[in-house]
Short mmCIF file of C-alpha atoms and ligand atoms in Angstrom, two decimals:
data_model
loop_
_atom_site.label_atom_id
_atom_site.label_comp_id
_atom_site.label_asym_id
_atom_site.label_seq_id
_atom_site.Cartn_x
_atom_site.Cartn_y
_atom_site.Cartn_z
CA MET Q 1 100.33 -159.49 -142.71
CA LEU Q 2 98.80 -161.75 -144.37
CA ALA Q 3 99.90 -164.22 -141.37
CA THR Q 4 98.23 -161.87 -139.01
CA TYR Q 5 95.03 -162.42 -140.99
CA ILE Q 6 94.94 -165.73 -141.33
CA ALA Q 7 96.01 -166.15 -137.80
CA ILE Q 8 92.42 -163.74 -136.68
CA GLY Q 9 90.48 -165.96 -139.13
CA VAL Q 10 91.56 -169.45 -137.52
CA SER Q 11 91.07 -167.68 -134.38
CA ARG Q 12 87.64 -166.77 -135.08
CA LEU Q 13 86.90 -169.93 -136.67
CA THR Q 14 88.31 -172.03 -133.13
CA ASP Q 15 85.16 -170.68 -132.29
CA ALA Q 16 82.83 -172.52 -133.84
CA GLN Q 17 84.73 -175.67 -134.69
CA ASN Q 18 84.97 -177.61 -131.08
CA THR Q 19 83.52 -179.78 -128.49
CA LEU Q 20 81.05 -176.86 -126.77
CA CYS Q 21 79.41 -175.98 -129.88
CA GLN Q 22 75.73 -176.95 -130.03
CA TRP Q 23 73.07 -177.41 -132.76
CA GLY Q 24 70.57 -174.75 -132.56
CA HIS Q 25 67.38 -176.57 -133.52
CA SER Q 26 64.79 -173.62 -133.80
CA VAL Q 27 68.17 -172.24 -136.37
CA GLY Q 28 68.65 -175.45 -137.81
CA GLN Q 29 72.67 -175.02 -137.87
CA THR Q 30 75.90 -175.45 -135.08
CA GLN Q 31 76.20 -172.68 -133.08
CA HIS Q 32 79.20 -170.74 -131.90
CA LEU Q 33 80.19 -171.12 -128.29
CA PHE Q 34 80.62 -167.79 -127.17
CA ARG Q 35 77.64 -166.78 -126.95
CA ARG Q 36 77.80 -165.46 -123.86
CA GLN Q 37 80.86 -165.02 -121.83
CA ALA Q 38 81.11 -168.86 -119.86
CA MET Q 39 82.03 -172.06 -121.23
CA PRO Q 40 78.86 -173.83 -120.27
CA MET Q 41 78.70 -177.94 -120.08
CA ILE Q 42 76.78 -179.52 -122.74
CA TRP Q 43 75.85 -183.22 -123.38
CA ASP Q 44 76.73 -183.82 -126.81
CA TYR Q 45 78.02 -181.32 -129.66
CA ALA Q 46 77.00 -180.18 -132.88
CA GLU Q 47 79.88 -180.58 -135.94
CA SER Q 48 79.79 -178.73 -139.19
CA SER Q 49 82.40 -179.06 -142.06
CA VAL Q 50 84.74 -176.22 -142.52
CA PHE Q 51 83.88 -175.87 -146.16
CA SER Q 52 80.31 -176.65 -145.92
CA ASP Q 53 79.09 -173.49 -147.27
CA ALA Q 54 76.94 -172.71 -143.86
CA ALA Q 55 77.97 -171.76 -140.19
CA GLY Q 56 81.41 -173.14 -138.76
CA ASP Q 57 82.77 -172.68 -142.66
CA LEU Q 58 85.92 -170.59 -142.86
CA LEU Q 59 84.42 -167.91 -145.25
CA THR Q 60 80.79 -168.04 -143.44
CA THR Q 61 82.26 -167.12 -140.60
CA LEU Q 62 84.98 -165.05 -141.99
CA SER Q 63 81.62 -162.97 -143.74
CA THR Q 64 80.41 -161.16 -140.94
CA MET Q 65 84.33 -159.65 -139.88
CA ALA Q 66 85.38 -158.71 -143.30
CA ARG Q 67 81.83 -156.48 -143.26
CA VAL Q 68 83.22 -154.61 -140.23
CA ILE Q 69 86.61 -153.89 -141.96
CA GLU Q 70 85.07 -153.31 -145.14
CA ASN Q 71 82.19 -150.61 -142.97
CA LEU Q 72 85.09 -149.34 -140.65
CA GLY Q 73 86.35 -146.43 -143.37
CA ILE Q 74 89.61 -145.37 -143.40
CA GLY Q 75 90.54 -142.68 -141.02
CA THR Q 76 93.62 -141.40 -138.19
CA PRO Q 77 95.48 -144.45 -138.12
CA GLY Q 78 94.95 -146.05 -134.66
CA HIS Q 79 97.84 -147.74 -132.21
CA ALA Q 80 97.55 -150.31 -129.75
CA SER Q 81 100.05 -150.78 -127.33
CA GLN Q 82 99.58 -154.01 -124.90
CA ASN Q 83 100.13 -152.16 -121.08
CA ASP Q 84 99.16 -152.78 -117.50
CA ALA Q 85 96.44 -149.66 -116.32
CA GLN Q 86 98.38 -149.97 -113.12
CA THR Q 87 101.73 -148.59 -114.19
CA GLN Q 88 100.76 -147.22 -118.36
CA THR Q 89 102.01 -143.99 -118.77
CA ILE Q 90 100.60 -143.86 -122.74
CA SER Q 91 97.30 -141.79 -121.20
CA GLY Q 92 99.26 -138.80 -120.72
CA ARG Q 93 97.91 -135.34 -121.42
CA LYS Q 94 95.23 -137.37 -123.32
CA VAL Q 95 91.26 -137.41 -123.03
CA ILE Q 96 90.30 -140.68 -121.90
CA SER Q 97 87.58 -142.92 -123.11
CA THR Q 98 88.29 -146.37 -120.36
CA ASP Q 99 86.39 -149.56 -120.07
CA PRO Q 100 87.89 -151.42 -117.13
CA PRO Q 101 86.91 -154.26 -116.06
CA TYR Q 102 83.81 -155.23 -114.09
CA TYR Q 103 84.47 -156.91 -110.44
CA ASP Q 104 84.12 -160.56 -110.77
CA ASN Q 105 81.73 -160.05 -114.37
CA ILE Q 106 83.96 -161.66 -116.28
CA PRO Q 107 86.88 -163.90 -116.04
CA TYR Q 108 88.55 -162.12 -119.46
CA ALA Q 109 91.95 -163.23 -119.07
CA ASP Q 110 90.61 -167.51 -118.31
CA LEU Q 111 88.59 -167.12 -121.39
CA ALA Q 112 90.81 -165.41 -123.87
CA ASP Q 113 93.37 -168.74 -123.51
CA PHE Q 114 90.89 -170.43 -125.51
CA PHE Q 115 91.92 -168.38 -128.10
CA TYR Q 116 95.86 -167.83 -127.46
CA VAL Q 117 96.79 -171.15 -127.05
CA TRP Q 118 95.64 -171.69 -130.96
CA LEU Q 119 96.97 -167.70 -131.99
CA ARG Q 120 100.46 -168.31 -130.47
CA ARG Q 121 101.13 -171.69 -132.32
CA ILE Q 122 100.94 -169.51 -135.74
CA LEU Q 123 101.69 -165.94 -134.30
CA ARG Q 124 104.72 -166.12 -131.99
CA HIS Q 125 106.86 -165.90 -134.45
CA ILE Q 126 105.29 -162.63 -136.32
CA THR Q 127 104.87 -160.65 -132.26
CA PRO Q 128 107.17 -162.76 -129.77
CA ASP Q 129 106.61 -160.08 -127.15
CA LEU Q 130 102.67 -160.46 -127.27
CA PHE Q 131 103.17 -164.15 -127.30
CA ALA Q 132 106.21 -164.50 -124.78
CA THR Q 133 104.05 -166.34 -122.06
CA LEU Q 134 102.25 -169.74 -122.47
CA SER Q 135 98.63 -168.74 -121.90
CA THR Q 136 97.76 -165.10 -121.04
CA PRO Q 137 98.89 -163.09 -118.25
CA LYS Q 138 96.64 -163.61 -114.91
CA ALA Q 139 98.42 -162.32 -112.03
CA GLU Q 140 97.95 -158.06 -112.76
CA GLU Q 141 93.98 -158.66 -114.65
CA LEU Q 142 91.61 -156.47 -112.23
CA VAL Q 143 89.57 -159.17 -111.56
CA ALA Q 144 87.64 -160.06 -108.45
CA LEU Q 145 87.72 -163.73 -108.41
CA ALA Q 146 87.71 -165.58 -105.11
CA TYR Q 147 89.71 -168.55 -107.12
CA ARG Q 148 92.46 -166.75 -107.85
CA HIS Q 149 93.11 -165.67 -103.77
CA ALA Q 150 92.43 -169.30 -102.58
CA GLY Q 151 88.72 -169.11 -102.44
CA ALA Q 152 89.17 -166.18 -100.09
CA LYS Q 153 86.48 -163.33 -101.42
CA ASP Q 154 87.92 -161.05 -98.93
CA SER Q 155 91.46 -160.99 -100.32
CA ALA Q 156 89.59 -161.05 -103.99
CA GLU Q 157 87.73 -157.82 -103.73
CA ASP Q 158 90.78 -156.15 -102.05
CA PHE Q 159 92.76 -156.88 -104.87
CA PHE Q 160 90.44 -155.49 -107.29
CA LEU Q 161 90.54 -151.94 -104.84
CA THR Q 162 93.95 -151.88 -104.65
CA GLY Q 163 94.73 -152.86 -108.25
CA MET Q 164 91.91 -150.27 -109.84
CA THR Q 165 92.86 -147.08 -107.28
CA ARG Q 166 96.39 -147.11 -108.43
CA ALA Q 167 94.72 -147.80 -112.11
CA ILE Q 168 92.59 -144.75 -111.64
CA GLU Q 169 95.28 -143.10 -110.03
CA GLN Q 170 97.29 -143.40 -112.97
CA LEU Q 171 94.34 -142.21 -115.33
CA SER Q 172 94.57 -139.36 -112.70
CA ARG Q 173 97.69 -138.26 -112.42
CA GLN Q 174 97.88 -138.22 -116.68
CA MET Q 175 94.74 -136.85 -117.62
CA HIS Q 176 94.56 -133.61 -119.54
CA PRO Q 177 93.30 -130.83 -117.30
CA ALA Q 178 90.49 -129.38 -119.33
CA PHE Q 179 88.63 -132.87 -120.23
CA PRO Q 180 86.90 -135.15 -118.00
CA VAL Q 181 87.69 -138.66 -117.75
CA THR Q 182 84.70 -140.94 -119.19
CA ILE Q 183 84.22 -144.71 -117.78
CA TYR Q 184 82.32 -147.11 -118.85
CA TYR Q 185 80.68 -149.36 -115.72
CA ALA Q 186 78.93 -152.23 -117.41
CA PHE Q 187 76.34 -152.94 -115.16
CA LYS Q 188 74.87 -156.48 -114.26
CA GLN Q 189 71.31 -156.88 -114.86
CA SER Q 190 70.73 -159.33 -111.75
CA GLU Q 191 72.09 -157.05 -109.73
CA SER Q 192 69.64 -154.61 -110.49
CA ASP Q 193 66.75 -157.16 -111.23
CA ASP Q 194 64.53 -154.92 -108.57
CA GLY Q 195 65.24 -152.03 -110.20
CA ASN Q 196 66.82 -150.50 -106.89
CA ASP Q 197 69.29 -152.22 -106.33
CA THR Q 198 72.34 -149.85 -106.40
CA THR Q 199 74.51 -150.69 -103.75
CA ASN Q 200 76.28 -153.79 -105.16
CA THR Q 201 79.55 -154.91 -104.07
CA GLY Q 202 80.69 -154.57 -107.92
CA TRP Q 203 79.20 -150.77 -107.90
CA ASP Q 204 80.51 -149.38 -104.77
CA THR Q 205 83.75 -150.96 -104.67
CA PHE Q 206 84.24 -149.65 -108.06
CA LEU Q 207 83.09 -146.33 -107.05
CA ALA Q 208 85.09 -146.80 -103.90
CA ALA Q 209 88.07 -146.57 -106.63
CA VAL Q 210 86.96 -143.78 -108.81
CA SER Q 211 86.71 -141.83 -105.44
CA ALA Q 212 90.24 -142.78 -103.45
CA ALA Q 213 92.49 -142.08 -106.37
CA GLY Q 214 91.47 -138.75 -106.20
CA LEU Q 215 88.85 -138.46 -108.95
CA SER Q 216 85.75 -136.79 -108.43
CA VAL Q 217 82.47 -137.96 -110.11
CA GLY Q 218 80.43 -134.97 -111.90
CA GLY Q 219 78.10 -137.47 -113.54
CA THR Q 220 76.44 -141.17 -113.47
CA TRP Q 221 75.56 -142.03 -117.17
CA PRO Q 222 73.14 -144.99 -118.12
CA MET Q 223 73.90 -145.60 -121.49
CA ARG Q 224 72.20 -148.48 -123.74
CA THR Q 225 75.19 -150.30 -125.10
CA GLU Q 226 74.75 -153.79 -125.81
CA ARG Q 227 73.26 -154.76 -129.44
CA GLY Q 228 69.06 -155.08 -130.00
CA ALA Q 229 69.38 -158.69 -129.74
CA ARG Q 230 70.61 -158.66 -125.97
CA SER Q 231 68.52 -155.80 -124.46
CA ALA Q 232 65.76 -157.73 -125.83
CA GLY Q 233 63.97 -155.70 -123.12
CA ILE Q 234 64.68 -151.96 -124.62
CA GLY Q 235 61.74 -149.38 -124.55
CA THR Q 236 60.17 -151.89 -122.09
CA ASN Q 237 61.42 -151.86 -118.65
CA ALA Q 238 64.64 -152.81 -119.06
CA LEU Q 239 67.80 -151.15 -117.37
CA ALA Q 240 70.65 -149.27 -119.15
CA SER Q 241 73.12 -151.79 -118.98
CA SER Q 242 76.33 -149.60 -118.67
CA ILE Q 243 77.45 -146.19 -116.75
CA VAL Q 244 79.28 -143.60 -117.78
CA LEU Q 245 81.41 -142.14 -115.27
CA VAL Q 246 82.02 -138.13 -115.74
CA CYS Q 247 84.84 -137.93 -113.68
CA ARG Q 248 87.17 -135.00 -113.03
CA LYS Q 249 90.88 -134.40 -110.70
CA ARG Q 250 89.47 -133.69 -107.07
CA SER Q 251 90.79 -130.41 -105.97
CA PRO Q 252 93.70 -130.23 -103.76
CA THR Q 253 92.68 -128.15 -101.74
CA ALA Q 254 89.09 -130.24 -100.96
CA GLU Q 255 87.65 -130.42 -97.39
CA THR Q 256 86.35 -132.51 -94.88
CA ILE Q 257 82.57 -132.51 -93.91
CA SER Q 258 79.96 -134.01 -91.49
CA ARG Q 259 77.76 -136.50 -92.78
CA ARG Q 260 74.63 -133.48 -91.16
CA GLN Q 261 76.44 -131.60 -93.43
CA PHE Q 262 76.40 -133.79 -96.35
CA ILE Q 263 72.88 -134.83 -95.89
CA ARG Q 264 72.09 -131.24 -96.29
CA GLU Q 265 73.78 -130.97 -99.50
CA LEU Q 266 72.35 -133.81 -101.43
CA ASN Q 267 69.06 -132.27 -100.27
CA ALA Q 268 69.52 -129.50 -101.60
CA ALA Q 269 71.56 -130.61 -105.34
CA LEU Q 270 69.17 -132.92 -105.65
CA PRO Q 271 65.82 -132.09 -106.26
CA GLN Q 272 67.31 -130.02 -109.23
CA ALA Q 273 69.12 -132.60 -110.17
CA LEU Q 274 66.49 -135.12 -110.26
CA ASP Q 275 64.20 -132.50 -112.49
CA ALA Q 276 66.95 -131.68 -115.15
CA MET Q 277 67.51 -135.00 -115.67
CA THR Q 278 63.59 -135.95 -115.96
CA ARG Q 279 62.05 -132.69 -117.79
CA LYS Q 280 61.32 -133.50 -121.18
CA SER Q 281 61.99 -130.80 -123.56
CA GLU Q 282 64.91 -129.55 -121.99
CA GLY Q 283 68.68 -129.54 -124.81
CA GLU Q 284 69.56 -132.32 -126.88
CA HIS Q 285 68.90 -135.27 -124.55
CA SER Q 286 66.37 -137.83 -123.54
CA PRO Q 287 64.82 -137.45 -120.35
CA VAL Q 288 66.53 -140.94 -118.16
CA ALA Q 289 64.10 -142.94 -117.83
CA PRO Q 290 62.15 -143.68 -114.48
CA VAL Q 291 63.78 -147.84 -114.07
CA ASP Q 292 66.76 -145.75 -114.38
CA LEU Q 293 66.96 -143.18 -111.95
CA SER Q 294 68.04 -144.37 -109.35
CA GLN Q 295 72.02 -145.00 -110.98
CA ALA Q 296 71.43 -141.83 -112.48
CA ILE Q 297 70.53 -139.94 -109.28
CA ILE Q 298 74.54 -140.66 -107.56
CA GLY Q 299 75.81 -139.51 -110.63
CA PRO Q 300 74.65 -135.56 -108.65
CA GLY Q 301 74.72 -137.39 -105.02
CA MET Q 302 78.49 -138.73 -105.97
CA ALA Q 303 79.39 -134.96 -106.61
CA VAL Q 304 78.48 -133.98 -103.84
CA PHE Q 305 80.17 -136.67 -102.18
CA SER Q 306 83.25 -136.69 -104.10
CA LYS Q 307 84.46 -133.32 -103.88
CA TYR Q 308 85.04 -133.57 -100.51
CA ALA Q 309 88.39 -134.97 -98.72
CA ALA Q 310 86.14 -136.87 -96.36
CA VAL Q 311 82.69 -136.89 -95.14
CA LEU Q 312 82.76 -137.70 -91.45
CA GLU Q 313 81.23 -139.63 -90.00
CA ALA Q 314 79.45 -138.54 -85.85
CA ASP Q 315 82.31 -140.97 -84.57
CA GLY Q 316 84.90 -138.90 -87.43
CA SER Q 317 85.15 -142.04 -89.35
CA PRO Q 318 84.85 -141.79 -92.77
CA MET Q 319 81.50 -142.56 -94.58
CA THR Q 320 81.73 -145.00 -97.18
CA VAL Q 321 81.21 -145.53 -100.86
CA ARG Q 322 78.15 -147.87 -99.38
CA THR Q 323 76.67 -145.96 -96.95
CA ALA Q 324 77.29 -142.52 -99.25
CA LEU Q 325 75.60 -144.61 -101.70
CA GLN Q 326 72.08 -145.90 -99.59
CA LEU Q 327 71.81 -141.90 -98.40
CA ILE Q 328 72.03 -140.72 -102.13
CA ASN Q 329 69.53 -143.87 -103.01
CA ARG Q 330 67.36 -142.36 -100.10
CA PHE Q 331 66.21 -139.69 -102.23
CA LEU Q 332 64.15 -141.66 -104.10
CA ALA Q 333 63.04 -144.46 -102.46
CA GLU Q 334 60.39 -143.43 -99.33
CA ASP Q 335 61.96 -145.47 -96.67
CA ASP Q 336 63.11 -142.54 -94.33
CA PHE Q 337 58.80 -141.38 -94.47
CA ASP Q 338 56.50 -143.28 -92.55
CA ALA Q 339 53.39 -145.18 -94.65
CA ASP Q 340 50.87 -142.89 -93.77
CA THR Q 341 52.81 -140.00 -95.65
CA GLN Q 342 54.00 -142.55 -98.57
CA PHE Q 343 50.52 -143.08 -98.96
CA CYS Q 344 50.00 -139.58 -99.30
CA LEU Q 345 52.79 -139.43 -101.86
CA HIS Q 346 51.33 -141.53 -104.10
CA TRP Q 347 47.75 -140.04 -103.42
CA PHE Q 348 49.10 -136.44 -104.46
CA GLU Q 349 51.76 -137.86 -107.40
CA GLN Q 350 47.77 -139.32 -108.83
CA HIS Q 351 45.12 -136.81 -107.75
CA GLY Q 352 46.87 -133.43 -106.17
CA TRP Q 353 44.09 -132.24 -103.99
CA GLU Q 354 41.43 -133.35 -106.10
CA SER Q 355 39.37 -136.37 -105.12
CA GLY Q 356 39.38 -140.27 -106.18
CA LYS Q 357 37.55 -142.66 -105.04
CA PHE Q 358 37.63 -144.75 -102.10
CA GLY Q 359 38.48 -148.30 -103.40
CA GLU Q 360 41.70 -147.27 -105.07
CA ALA Q 361 43.30 -145.36 -102.02
CA ASP Q 362 42.23 -148.44 -99.88
CA THR Q 363 44.40 -150.33 -102.80
CA LEU Q 364 47.29 -147.76 -102.90
CA ALA Q 365 46.99 -147.69 -98.26
CA ARG Q 366 47.53 -151.74 -97.92
CA ALA Q 367 50.50 -151.69 -100.15
CA LYS Q 368 51.59 -148.84 -98.26
CA GLY Q 369 50.59 -150.53 -94.78
CA THR Q 370 48.38 -148.20 -93.79
CA SER Q 371 44.42 -147.90 -94.07
CA VAL Q 372 42.51 -144.58 -95.33
CA ASP Q 373 41.08 -144.79 -92.10
CA GLY Q 374 44.26 -144.61 -90.36
CA VAL Q 375 45.50 -141.76 -92.70
CA LYS Q 376 42.41 -139.89 -92.33
CA ASN Q 377 42.15 -140.25 -88.84
CA SER Q 378 45.88 -138.33 -88.51
CA GLY Q 379 43.91 -135.42 -89.47
CA VAL Q 380 45.01 -134.77 -93.53
CA LEU Q 381 42.75 -136.36 -94.94
CA GLN Q 382 39.36 -136.19 -95.85
CA SER Q 383 37.28 -139.59 -96.51
CA ALA Q 384 33.01 -139.56 -96.89
CA GLY Q 385 30.80 -141.14 -99.74
CA GLY Q 386 33.24 -142.99 -101.48
CA ASN Q 387 35.55 -139.83 -102.00
CA VAL Q 388 38.27 -139.52 -100.40
CA ARG Q 389 40.52 -136.24 -101.37
CA LEU Q 390 44.02 -135.15 -99.27
CA LEU Q 391 43.44 -131.59 -97.06
CA LYS Q 392 45.03 -128.77 -97.98
CA TRP Q 393 46.81 -127.06 -95.09
CA ALA Q 394 44.44 -124.23 -95.25
CA ASP Q 395 41.94 -126.66 -93.89
CA TYR Q 396 44.38 -127.77 -91.36
CA LYS Q 397 43.48 -127.48 -87.88
CA PRO Q 398 44.40 -124.20 -86.51
CA ASP Q 399 44.26 -125.63 -82.60
CA TRP Q 400 46.08 -128.31 -83.55
CA ASP Q 401 48.99 -129.52 -80.37
CA PRO Q 402 51.81 -131.66 -81.82
CA ALA Q 403 52.34 -132.66 -78.73
CA ALA Q 404 49.09 -134.12 -78.42
CA ASP Q 405 49.29 -135.81 -81.58
CA ASP Q 406 49.65 -139.39 -81.17
CA ARG Q 407 49.68 -139.60 -85.08
CA LEU Q 408 51.39 -137.37 -86.47
CA PRO Q 409 52.83 -138.45 -89.96
CA VAL Q 410 55.72 -136.86 -92.05
CA TRP Q 411 53.08 -135.46 -94.48
CA GLU Q 412 51.18 -133.67 -91.61
CA GLY Q 413 53.60 -132.00 -89.86
CA LEU Q 414 55.15 -130.40 -93.35
CA HIS Q 415 51.55 -128.78 -93.94
CA GLN Q 416 50.97 -127.80 -90.56
CA LEU Q 417 54.40 -126.07 -90.72
CA VAL Q 418 53.33 -124.76 -94.37
CA ARG Q 419 50.04 -123.28 -92.29
CA VAL Q 420 51.55 -121.82 -89.61
CA PHE Q 421 54.46 -120.42 -91.49
CA LYS Q 422 51.64 -118.87 -93.89
CA THR Q 423 49.43 -117.29 -91.24
CA ASP Q 424 52.29 -116.15 -88.81
CA GLY Q 425 55.62 -115.92 -89.96
CA GLU Q 426 59.10 -118.09 -89.24
CA SER Q 427 59.58 -117.68 -85.28
CA ALA Q 428 55.79 -119.34 -84.86
CA ALA Q 429 56.97 -122.03 -87.10
CA GLY Q 430 60.14 -122.60 -85.91
CA ARG Q 431 57.59 -123.24 -82.64
CA VAL Q 432 56.02 -125.74 -84.22
CA LEU Q 433 59.28 -127.12 -85.86
CA ALA Q 434 60.66 -126.98 -82.16
CA ALA Q 435 57.57 -129.53 -81.12
CA VAL Q 436 58.62 -132.04 -84.36
CA ALA Q 437 62.49 -131.64 -83.90
CA ALA Q 438 62.72 -135.35 -84.20
CA LYS Q 439 60.89 -135.35 -87.64
CA ALA Q 440 62.30 -132.42 -89.04
CA GLU Q 441 65.04 -133.26 -91.52
CA SER Q 442 62.09 -135.92 -93.14
CA ILE Q 443 59.66 -132.65 -93.38
CA ARG Q 444 62.18 -130.95 -95.36
CA GLN Q 445 62.96 -133.45 -96.98
CA LEU Q 446 59.26 -134.20 -98.52
CA ALA Q 447 59.26 -130.62 -99.27
CA TYR Q 448 61.86 -130.89 -101.62
CA ARG Q 449 60.18 -134.24 -102.91
CA LEU Q 450 57.00 -131.58 -102.98
CA TYR Q 451 58.86 -128.78 -104.08
CA THR Q 452 60.40 -130.90 -107.28
CA LEU Q 453 57.15 -133.40 -107.96
CA CYS Q 454 55.12 -130.14 -107.98
CA GLU Q 455 57.49 -127.77 -110.20
CA ARG Q 456 56.72 -130.90 -112.99
CA ALA Q 457 53.77 -131.30 -113.00
CA GLY Q 458 52.61 -127.71 -113.52
CA ARG Q 459 51.25 -126.80 -109.83
CA ALA Q 460 53.33 -123.41 -109.17
CA GLU Q 461 50.99 -122.19 -106.57
CA ASP Q 462 51.55 -125.42 -104.14
CA ALA Q 463 54.98 -125.20 -105.51
CA ARG Q 464 55.62 -121.43 -104.28
CA ALA Q 465 54.81 -122.69 -101.01
CA TYR Q 466 57.10 -126.04 -100.63
CA ASN Q 467 59.46 -123.69 -101.77
CA GLU Q 468 59.07 -120.65 -99.36
CA LEU Q 469 59.54 -123.06 -96.67
CA ILE Q 470 62.81 -124.34 -98.03
CA THR Q 471 63.96 -121.01 -98.39
CA SER Q 472 63.57 -119.71 -95.28
CA TRP Q 473 64.07 -123.26 -93.38
CA ALA Q 474 67.85 -121.37 -91.66
CA PRO Q 475 65.98 -118.98 -90.35
CA ILE Q 476 63.01 -121.52 -89.15
CA GLU Q 477 65.06 -123.08 -87.78
CA SER Q 478 67.24 -120.85 -85.90
CA ALA Q 479 63.99 -120.27 -84.88
CA ALA Q 480 63.43 -123.38 -83.14
CA ALA Q 481 66.51 -124.00 -81.78
CA ALA Q 482 66.03 -120.33 -79.80
CA MET Q 483 62.76 -122.25 -78.34
CA PRO Q 484 63.21 -123.15 -74.44
CA SER Q 485 62.90 -127.24 -74.06
CA THR Q 486 59.85 -129.17 -74.34
CA ALA Q 487 61.39 -131.40 -72.32
CA PRO Q 488 60.51 -131.79 -68.87
CA ALA Q 489 62.56 -130.41 -66.32
CA GLN Q 490 64.91 -133.33 -64.56
CA LYS Q 491 62.89 -133.57 -61.18
CA THR Q 492 64.69 -133.94 -57.88
CA LEU Q 493 65.15 -136.97 -55.91
CA PHE Q 494 62.16 -136.55 -53.56
CA GLU Q 495 60.19 -134.70 -55.86
C1 LIG G 1 85.67 -154.47 -120.09
S1 LIG G 1 86.73 -155.23 -121.10
C2 LIG G 1 86.94 -154.20 -122.42
C3 LIG G 1 86.51 -153.94 -123.37
C4 LIG G 1 86.74 -153.40 -124.32
N1 LIG G 1 85.90 -152.42 -124.45
C5 LIG G 1 85.64 -154.20 -126.55
O1 LIG G 1 84.89 -153.48 -126.62
O2 LIG G 1 86.34 -155.37 -126.03
C6 LIG G 1 87.91 -155.03 -120.13
C7 LIG G 1 89.07 -155.17 -120.38
O3 LIG G 1 90.07 -154.62 -119.64
C8 LIG G 1 91.21 -155.48 -119.49
N2 LIG G 1 92.00 -155.64 -118.19
C9 LIG G 1 92.23 -156.36 -116.75
N3 LIG G 1 93.55 -155.98 -115.82
C10 LIG G 1 93.86 -154.98 -116.63
C11 LIG G 1 95.71 -154.79 -116.67
N4 LIG G 1 95.83 -154.72 -114.95
N5 LIG G 1 95.59 -153.41 -117.43
C12 LIG G 1 95.05 -153.64 -118.15
N6 LIG G 1 93.54 -154.14 -118.56
C13 LIG G 1 93.08 -154.89 -118.03
C14 LIG G 1 90.34 -156.80 -119.33
O4 LIG G 1 91.56 -158.10 -120.25
C15 LIG G 1 89.33 -156.61 -119.90
O5 LIG G 1 90.06 -157.25 -121.81
#
């Protein structure tokens, strides 16, 4: 026991006593090597005495560890054993929470060798099983490092995906049926600096492994797991550092659905999910920060995707997780909407139907790649005397002819549809929908967006109008399908 503690002390000291320790000018002391999970090259090093009563000294170095042990308290004894996650049988009917390796983020085994060689010298007679090999085992390590595969990135990714799928299958076989498995996934800040990149390789490869292993993802909760000094941006716009995936076993009788059905289900599920995540006073949890939304929305989106055995593309091939993530994330972005609609959406978020200054509208329009005049020409905006306001659907032109409208943003399509539906009912709305068929899905998506937005902002009357349209969508769609085709009839050769 004593030898083990001494070995841990020496191991700790190796971090502070090596030729990669720099002198910290600002703090006036030697700095330990592993301030991050890498061994950087340095030009010179600082060497401190191990009995100097300063940083790098044995007792000083150990005191922080001792403090942790003193404060741990004595609870149920823990048990640690070393197993390969791909073949382990230790998690039978247990509640599982795991922190797996993250793609190519950290080469743990390589870094561990730094400590291992010293620990092995001291401890191999005491725990021979743990120190049987000359260096740490690498072959089973689930990490996507190209240099372990003769430089081939594809092979590294393949190795990670296959191994991780096996490891998660092993969990899924053994998990306690009554509890979900929680899996921590650390998120590389560099992968997400723009706040939107949720489809980086590490992340979607990992989700693909989870799904392939027979688990369905029910939640993705962003968590701030790094300590204060690391996450300098807490309270600012910094992203959460980890995502917790909450997973359950997929039903063995899960069906397959089409891409169209998948998008339809996303449209139905995501607005409520988004609402629940961003609402302030709901339950005990605090709302998800706006910067974390694109991560958090993956949970309910993947819940739809992963509850099915497969989502089939039009050509019959199964949809990839990457595509699913793009579709899910598109819900937050506005890529689907034309520039005029993006302008209207943002203006509406700020001003609703009230008027605002032309200058502000002009700036917003430029940012969205359109112009105030252009949006005005489309018939959804009033701009006069330095003031700008969005027209309410009731003010839209009743003699509107979609076929003759050469500037028809999704925003206009939706509000014309609301107007016609309100005044003339389902079959008249069906006629409009048939005329703007190419934009139908975007119109519906916008209706969902606006419904959520209005409900959250307490605009009950507007929310009701969008909600009515959404709930009557199926009959309106049927009415549209029953319309005679508006496409020009095929002419004969000599006509
Ligand atoms: C994100 S780290 C866990 C860190 C841990 N939660 C902590 O706070 O120290 C992932 C760990 O998985 C380990 N690992 C990699 N491949 C493995 C495998 N095939 N079986 C078991 N563990 C593995 C790595 O060595 C690494 O220690």
